[in-house]
Amino acid sequence: MDFSRIYPGRSAEEIDQIQRQTFGLRFAYEPYTGFKLAPVNLPMVEITQAGYRTGGIPAPWPPAPGVVNVFVFGGSTTFGYGVAGPDTLSAALQSELERAFPHSQFQCYNFGCGYFFSTQERLRFEQLLTGNHVPKVAIFLDGLNDFFFDLGLPGYSEKVSRVFGSGAEYWTVRGRPAGADPQGLVNGILSRYRANARLIEAIARQWNVTPLLIGQPTPFLDFAPTPAIYPYGTGFAGHKLAVTHYGRFKSAGVNGEFGASFVWCGDAFADVRTIMYADSIHYSPEGNRTLARLIVERARERGLLKF
């Protein structure tokens, strides 16, 4: 495969570093959310002690007053597996916000974490607020992992439960009870996300934070994969429920079930002619730029972003 199409301008050595370093990260224990990505400082990946990934531009911690601080939450697609720091969604959002609102100064913080879904992201948001780290805007990119963890249990729940001598009531991170009804599982996913959306909006309102809940792109919906723009096949191990039912997530969102702060951007790659994915799931540098552009555009059109 010609990886230069995914990483234009990058040398073969740099591409190898990006892939090895982003997919070789380790996790550490974190209260409430269960785990976090361990701090690391590598050429292509830096994760700070505060838990955010840098994007090529130094980001002070605690966040500096006088600028529009934006916290970005999500799973591995938000974190940016398969891309270097300056090519993440968070970095692209900062560039798009600066372009759209040239009279304001922005600083985006990437709190994406592999395996996180909406419940863990809400808890991480609450932890930051409790620590008096209050952004102006909080962006949550979701959909894929809420379907992946269809029972609402965080990753590693089965292993943690064994510490207490239990585990019979838990299943593997991708598993479910034998004979589980897919429609019932999807009902639970949508109900849980609906509740998390309401909680995020309510908490954000009390802290004077602008929330944006983004329905993320996947290759399963509003995307026409061809070998030229998606050279990965269609196996999608572990994502079968999303493959068949992600349309229900879209329908619920566009029909207003997830609140006024929800913005559907799952069609960001509907008309593309270049590679938007670095692998079968994670976004390429151009994919992140394309998605960031659409998020800012649609949020601005809806009056959700005003500076």
CSV table of C-alpha atoms in Angstrom, one decimal:
chain,number,residue,atom,x,y,z
A,1,MET,CA,0.0,0.0,0.0
A,2,ASP,CA,1.2,3.5,-0.9
A,3,PHE,CA,1.1,5.3,2.5
A,4,SER,CA,2.4,8.5,0.9
A,5,ARG,CA,-1.2,9.1,-0.3
A,6,ILE,CA,-2.4,9.2,3.3
A,7,TYR,CA,0.6,11.2,4.6
A,8,PRO,CA,1.6,13.6,1.8
A,9,GLY,CA,4.9,15.2,2.5
A,10,ARG,CA,6.0,12.7,5.1
A,11,SER,CA,9.0,10.5,4.7
A,12,ALA,CA,8.8,6.7,5.0
A,13,GLU,CA,10.6,7.0,8.3
A,14,GLU,CA,8.1,9.5,9.6
A,15,ILE,CA,5.2,7.5,8.6
A,16,ASP,CA,6.6,4.5,10.4
A,17,GLN,CA,7.1,6.5,13.5
A,18,ILE,CA,3.5,7.9,13.4
A,19,GLN,CA,2.0,4.5,13.1
A,20,ARG,CA,4.2,2.7,15.7
A,21,GLN,CA,4.0,5.5,18.2
A,22,THR,CA,0.3,6.1,18.1
A,23,PHE,CA,-0.7,2.5,18.2
A,24,GLY,CA,1.9,1.5,20.8
A,25,LEU,CA,0.6,3.7,23.6
A,26,ARG,CA,0.0,2.3,27.1
A,27,PHE,CA,-2.9,2.9,29.5
A,28,ALA,CA,-2.7,3.8,33.2
A,29,TYR,CA,-5.3,3.7,35.9
A,30,GLU,CA,-7.6,6.8,36.3
A,31,PRO,CA,-10.3,7.2,39.0
A,32,TYR,CA,-13.9,7.3,37.7
A,33,THR,CA,-13.2,6.9,34.0
A,34,GLY,CA,-11.3,3.7,34.8
A,35,PHE,CA,-8.2,4.4,32.7
A,36,LYS,CA,-6.3,7.0,30.7
A,37,LEU,CA,-3.5,7.1,28.2
A,38,ALA,CA,-0.2,7.2,30.1
A,39,PRO,CA,1.9,10.4,29.7
A,40,VAL,CA,4.6,10.1,27.0
A,41,ASN,CA,6.9,12.4,25.0
A,42,LEU,CA,7.7,11.0,21.6
A,43,PRO,CA,8.5,12.7,18.3
A,44,MET,CA,5.0,12.1,16.9
A,45,VAL,CA,3.0,11.8,20.2
A,46,GLU,CA,3.1,13.9,23.3
A,47,ILE,CA,0.6,13.3,26.1
A,48,THR,CA,1.0,15.6,29.1
A,49,GLN,CA,0.6,14.8,32.8
A,50,ALA,CA,-2.7,16.7,32.6
A,51,GLY,CA,-4.0,14.1,30.2
A,52,TYR,CA,-4.2,16.0,26.9
A,53,ARG,CA,-2.3,15.4,23.7
A,54,THR,CA,-0.4,18.3,22.3
A,55,GLY,CA,-0.9,19.4,18.7
A,56,GLY,CA,2.4,20.9,17.7
A,57,ILE,CA,1.7,24.3,19.2
A,58,PRO,CA,2.6,24.7,22.9
A,59,ALA,CA,-0.5,24.6,25.1
A,60,PRO,CA,-0.2,26.0,28.6
A,61,TRP,CA,-1.6,24.2,31.6
A,62,PRO,CA,-3.6,25.4,33.4
A,63,PRO,CA,-5.3,27.0,30.4
A,64,ALA,CA,-4.4,30.7,30.1
A,65,PRO,CA,-7.0,33.3,30.7
A,66,GLY,CA,-7.9,35.8,27.9
A,67,VAL,CA,-8.1,33.2,25.2
A,68,VAL,CA,-11.0,31.0,24.1
A,69,ASN,CA,-10.1,27.6,25.5
A,70,VAL,CA,-11.7,24.6,23.8
A,71,PHE,CA,-11.7,21.1,25.4
A,72,VAL,CA,-12.1,18.3,22.8
A,73,PHE,CA,-13.4,14.9,24.0
A,74,GLY,CA,-13.8,11.6,22.2
A,75,GLY,CA,-12.2,8.2,21.6
A,76,SER,CA,-9.3,7.1,19.5
A,77,THR,CA,-10.5,9.0,16.4
A,78,THR,CA,-10.4,12.2,18.4
A,79,PHE,CA,-7.1,11.4,20.0
A,80,GLY,CA,-5.7,10.8,16.6
A,81,TYR,CA,-4.4,7.2,16.3
A,82,GLY,CA,-2.5,7.1,13.0
A,83,VAL,CA,-1.7,10.8,12.8
A,84,ALA,CA,1.0,13.1,14.2
A,85,GLY,CA,0.1,15.8,16.8
A,86,PRO,CA,-0.3,18.6,14.3
A,87,ASP,CA,-2.7,16.5,12.1
A,88,THR,CA,-5.2,15.6,14.8
A,89,LEU,CA,-8.8,16.8,14.8
A,90,SER,CA,-8.1,19.1,17.8
A,91,ALA,CA,-5.3,20.9,15.9
A,92,ALA,CA,-7.5,21.2,12.8
A,93,LEU,CA,-10.3,22.6,14.9
A,94,GLN,CA,-8.0,25.3,16.3
A,95,SER,CA,-7.0,26.3,12.8
A,96,GLU,CA,-10.6,26.4,11.6
A,97,LEU,CA,-11.8,28.4,14.6
A,98,GLU,CA,-9.1,30.9,14.0
A,99,ARG,CA,-10.0,31.2,10.4
A,100,ALA,CA,-13.8,31.6,11.1
A,101,PHE,CA,-13.3,34.0,14.0
A,102,PRO,CA,-10.1,36.0,13.3
A,103,HIS,CA,-10.7,38.5,16.1
A,104,SER,CA,-10.5,35.8,18.8
A,105,GLN,CA,-7.6,33.7,20.0
A,106,PHE,CA,-8.2,30.0,20.5
A,107,GLN,CA,-6.4,27.1,22.3
A,108,CYS,CA,-7.8,23.6,21.7
A,109,TYR,CA,-6.9,20.8,24.2
A,110,ASN,CA,-7.2,17.2,22.9
A,111,PHE,CA,-8.6,15.0,25.7
A,112,GLY,CA,-9.4,12.2,23.3
A,113,CYS,CA,-8.6,8.7,24.7
A,114,GLY,CA,-8.7,5.3,23.1
A,115,TYR,CA,-11.8,3.3,23.9
A,116,PHE,CA,-13.6,6.2,25.5
A,117,PHE,CA,-17.3,6.7,24.8
A,118,SER,CA,-19.9,9.3,25.9
A,119,THR,CA,-20.2,8.2,29.5
A,120,GLN,CA,-16.4,8.4,30.2
A,121,GLU,CA,-16.1,11.7,28.3
A,122,ARG,CA,-18.8,13.2,30.5
A,123,LEU,CA,-17.0,12.0,33.6
A,124,ARG,CA,-13.7,13.4,32.3
A,125,PHE,CA,-15.4,16.8,31.6
A,126,GLU,CA,-16.8,16.8,35.2
A,127,GLN,CA,-13.3,15.9,36.6
A,128,LEU,CA,-11.8,18.9,34.8
A,129,LEU,CA,-14.5,21.2,36.0
A,130,THR,CA,-14.1,19.9,39.6
A,131,GLY,CA,-10.4,20.8,39.3
A,132,ASN,CA,-11.5,24.4,38.2
A,133,HIS,CA,-10.4,23.9,34.6
A,134,VAL,CA,-13.3,25.5,32.8
A,135,PRO,CA,-13.2,25.9,29.0
A,136,LYS,CA,-15.3,28.3,27.0
A,137,VAL,CA,-16.3,25.5,24.6
A,138,ALA,CA,-16.5,21.7,25.1
A,139,ILE,CA,-16.7,19.5,22.0
A,140,PHE,CA,-17.6,15.8,22.2
A,141,LEU,CA,-17.2,13.6,19.1
A,142,ASP,CA,-19.2,10.4,19.5
A,143,GLY,CA,-21.1,7.6,17.9
A,144,LEU,CA,-18.6,4.8,17.0
A,145,ASN,CA,-17.5,3.7,20.5
A,146,ASP,CA,-21.0,4.0,22.0
A,147,PHE,CA,-21.9,1.2,19.6
A,148,PHE,CA,-18.7,-0.7,20.2
A,149,PHE,CA,-19.3,-0.7,24.0
A,150,ASP,CA,-23.0,-1.5,23.5
A,151,LEU,CA,-23.6,-2.6,27.1
A,152,GLY,CA,-22.3,0.8,28.4
A,153,LEU,CA,-19.4,-0.8,30.3
A,154,PRO,CA,-16.0,0.8,30.0
A,155,GLY,CA,-13.1,-1.0,28.4
A,156,TYR,CA,-11.3,-3.4,30.8
A,157,SER,CA,-14.4,-3.8,33.0
A,158,GLU,CA,-14.1,-7.5,32.9
A,159,LYS,CA,-10.5,-7.4,34.1
A,160,VAL,CA,-11.2,-4.9,36.9
A,161,SER,CA,-14.2,-6.9,38.1
A,162,ARG,CA,-11.9,-9.9,38.7
A,163,VAL,CA,-10.0,-7.9,41.3
A,164,PHE,CA,-13.1,-8.2,43.5
A,165,GLY,CA,-13.7,-11.9,42.8
A,166,SER,CA,-16.6,-11.3,40.5
A,167,GLY,CA,-17.0,-11.1,36.8
A,168,ALA,CA,-19.9,-13.4,36.0
A,169,GLU,CA,-22.1,-10.3,35.3
A,170,TYR,CA,-19.6,-8.8,32.9
A,171,TRP,CA,-18.7,-9.7,29.3
A,172,THR,CA,-15.8,-8.9,27.1
A,173,VAL,CA,-15.5,-5.3,25.9
A,174,ARG,CA,-17.0,-6.4,22.5
A,175,GLY,CA,-19.2,-9.1,23.8
A,176,ARG,CA,-22.9,-9.3,24.9
A,177,PRO,CA,-25.1,-11.9,26.5
A,178,ALA,CA,-25.9,-14.9,24.2
A,179,GLY,CA,-29.0,-14.3,22.2
A,180,ALA,CA,-29.1,-10.5,22.8
A,181,ASP,CA,-31.5,-8.7,20.6
A,182,PRO,CA,-29.7,-6.2,18.4
A,183,GLN,CA,-32.6,-3.8,18.4
A,184,GLY,CA,-32.7,-3.9,22.2
A,185,LEU,CA,-29.0,-3.2,22.3
A,186,VAL,CA,-29.4,-0.2,20.0
A,187,ASN,CA,-32.3,1.1,22.1
A,188,GLY,CA,-30.0,1.0,25.1
A,189,ILE,CA,-27.2,2.8,23.3
A,190,LEU,CA,-29.5,5.6,22.1
A,191,SER,CA,-31.1,5.9,25.6
A,192,ARG,CA,-27.7,6.1,27.2
A,193,TYR,CA,-26.3,8.7,24.7
A,194,ARG,CA,-29.5,10.7,25.1
A,195,ALA,CA,-29.0,10.8,28.9
A,196,ASN,CA,-25.3,11.8,28.6
A,197,ALA,CA,-26.2,14.5,26.1
A,198,ARG,CA,-28.7,16.0,28.5
A,199,LEU,CA,-26.3,15.8,31.4
A,200,ILE,CA,-23.5,17.4,29.5
A,201,GLU,CA,-25.8,20.3,28.4
A,202,ALA,CA,-27.1,20.8,32.0
A,203,ILE,CA,-23.6,20.7,33.5
A,204,ALA,CA,-22.2,23.0,30.8
A,205,ARG,CA,-25.0,25.5,31.3
A,206,GLN,CA,-24.2,25.7,35.0
A,207,TRP,CA,-20.5,26.4,34.3
A,208,ASN,CA,-21.2,28.8,31.4
A,209,VAL,CA,-19.6,26.5,28.9
A,210,THR,CA,-20.8,26.1,25.3
A,211,PRO,CA,-21.2,22.4,24.5
A,212,LEU,CA,-21.0,20.9,21.0
A,213,LEU,CA,-22.1,17.2,20.6
A,214,ILE,CA,-20.9,16.0,17.3
A,215,GLY,CA,-22.2,12.9,15.5
A,216,GLN,CA,-19.0,11.5,13.9
A,217,PRO,CA,-18.3,10.0,10.5
A,218,THR,CA,-17.9,6.3,10.0
A,219,PRO,CA,-17.3,4.3,6.9
A,220,PHE,CA,-20.7,2.6,7.4
A,221,LEU,CA,-23.0,5.5,6.6
A,222,ASP,CA,-23.0,8.6,4.3
A,223,PHE,CA,-19.8,7.4,2.7
A,224,ALA,CA,-19.2,5.5,-0.6
A,225,PRO,CA,-16.0,3.5,-0.2
A,226,THR,CA,-14.0,2.7,-3.3
A,227,PRO,CA,-10.4,1.3,-3.5
A,228,ALA,CA,-9.1,4.7,-4.5
A,229,ILE,CA,-10.3,6.5,-1.4
A,230,TYR,CA,-10.8,3.6,1.1
A,231,PRO,CA,-8.2,0.8,0.4
A,232,TYR,CA,-9.0,-1.2,3.6
A,233,GLY,CA,-11.7,-3.6,2.8
A,234,THR,CA,-15.0,-3.9,4.8
A,235,GLY,CA,-14.3,-6.4,7.6
A,236,PHE,CA,-15.0,-4.0,10.5
A,237,ALA,CA,-14.3,-6.6,13.2
A,238,GLY,CA,-16.1,-5.5,16.4
A,239,HIS,CA,-18.2,-2.9,14.7
A,240,LYS,CA,-21.0,-5.1,13.3
A,241,LEU,CA,-23.7,-3.3,15.3
A,242,ALA,CA,-22.7,0.1,14.0
A,243,VAL,CA,-22.5,-1.2,10.5
A,244,THR,CA,-26.1,-2.3,10.5
A,245,HIS,CA,-27.7,0.3,12.9
A,246,TYR,CA,-25.6,3.5,12.8
A,247,GLY,CA,-28.5,5.1,10.8
A,248,ARG,CA,-30.7,5.0,13.9
A,249,PHE,CA,-28.1,7.2,15.7
A,250,LYS,CA,-28.2,9.7,12.8
A,251,SER,CA,-32.0,9.7,12.7
A,252,ALA,CA,-32.3,10.3,16.4
A,253,GLY,CA,-29.8,13.1,16.3
A,254,VAL,CA,-31.2,15.0,13.3
A,255,ASN,CA,-34.7,14.6,14.8
A,256,GLY,CA,-33.6,16.5,17.9
A,257,GLU,CA,-33.6,13.6,20.4
A,258,PHE,CA,-30.1,14.5,21.6
A,259,GLY,CA,-30.7,18.2,22.3
A,260,ALA,CA,-30.0,21.5,20.7
A,261,SER,CA,-26.2,21.1,21.0
A,262,PHE,CA,-26.1,18.0,18.8
A,263,VAL,CA,-24.6,18.5,15.3
A,264,TRP,CA,-24.7,15.7,12.8
A,265,CYS,CA,-21.4,15.6,10.9
A,266,GLY,CA,-21.4,11.9,9.9
A,267,ASP,CA,-21.7,13.0,6.3
A,268,ALA,CA,-18.4,14.9,6.3
A,269,PHE,CA,-16.9,12.5,3.9
A,270,ALA,CA,-19.9,11.9,1.6
A,271,ASP,CA,-18.4,13.6,-1.5
A,272,VAL,CA,-14.7,13.2,-1.0
A,273,ARG,CA,-12.2,12.2,-3.7
A,274,THR,CA,-9.2,11.5,-1.5
A,275,ILE,CA,-8.4,9.3,1.5
A,276,MET,CA,-10.1,10.4,4.6
A,277,TYR,CA,-9.1,7.4,6.8
A,278,ALA,CA,-5.6,6.5,8.0
A,279,ASP,CA,-6.9,2.9,8.5
A,280,SER,CA,-10.3,1.3,8.5
A,281,ILE,CA,-11.7,3.6,11.3
A,282,HIS,CA,-9.3,6.4,12.3
A,283,TYR,CA,-9.2,9.6,10.3
A,284,SER,CA,-6.3,10.7,8.1
A,285,PRO,CA,-4.7,14.2,8.3
A,286,GLU,CA,-7.0,15.3,5.5
A,287,GLY,CA,-10.0,13.6,7.1
A,288,ASN,CA,-9.4,15.5,10.3
A,289,ARG,CA,-9.2,18.8,8.4
A,290,THR,CA,-12.3,18.1,6.5
A,291,LEU,CA,-14.3,17.1,9.6
A,292,ALA,CA,-13.0,20.1,11.5
A,293,ARG,CA,-14.1,22.5,8.7
A,294,LEU,CA,-17.6,21.0,8.7
A,295,ILE,CA,-18.0,21.1,12.5
A,296,VAL,CA,-17.2,24.8,12.7
A,297,GLU,CA,-19.3,25.6,9.6
A,298,ARG,CA,-22.4,23.8,10.9
A,299,ALA,CA,-22.1,25.0,14.5
A,300,ARG,CA,-21.7,28.5,13.3
A,301,GLU,CA,-24.7,28.3,11.0
A,302,ARG,CA,-26.8,27.0,13.9
A,303,GLY,CA,-25.7,29.9,16.1
A,304,LEU,CA,-23.9,27.5,18.5
A,305,LEU,CA,-20.6,29.3,18.2
A,306,LYS,CA,-20.5,33.0,18.8
A,307,PHE,CA,-17.3,35.0,19.7
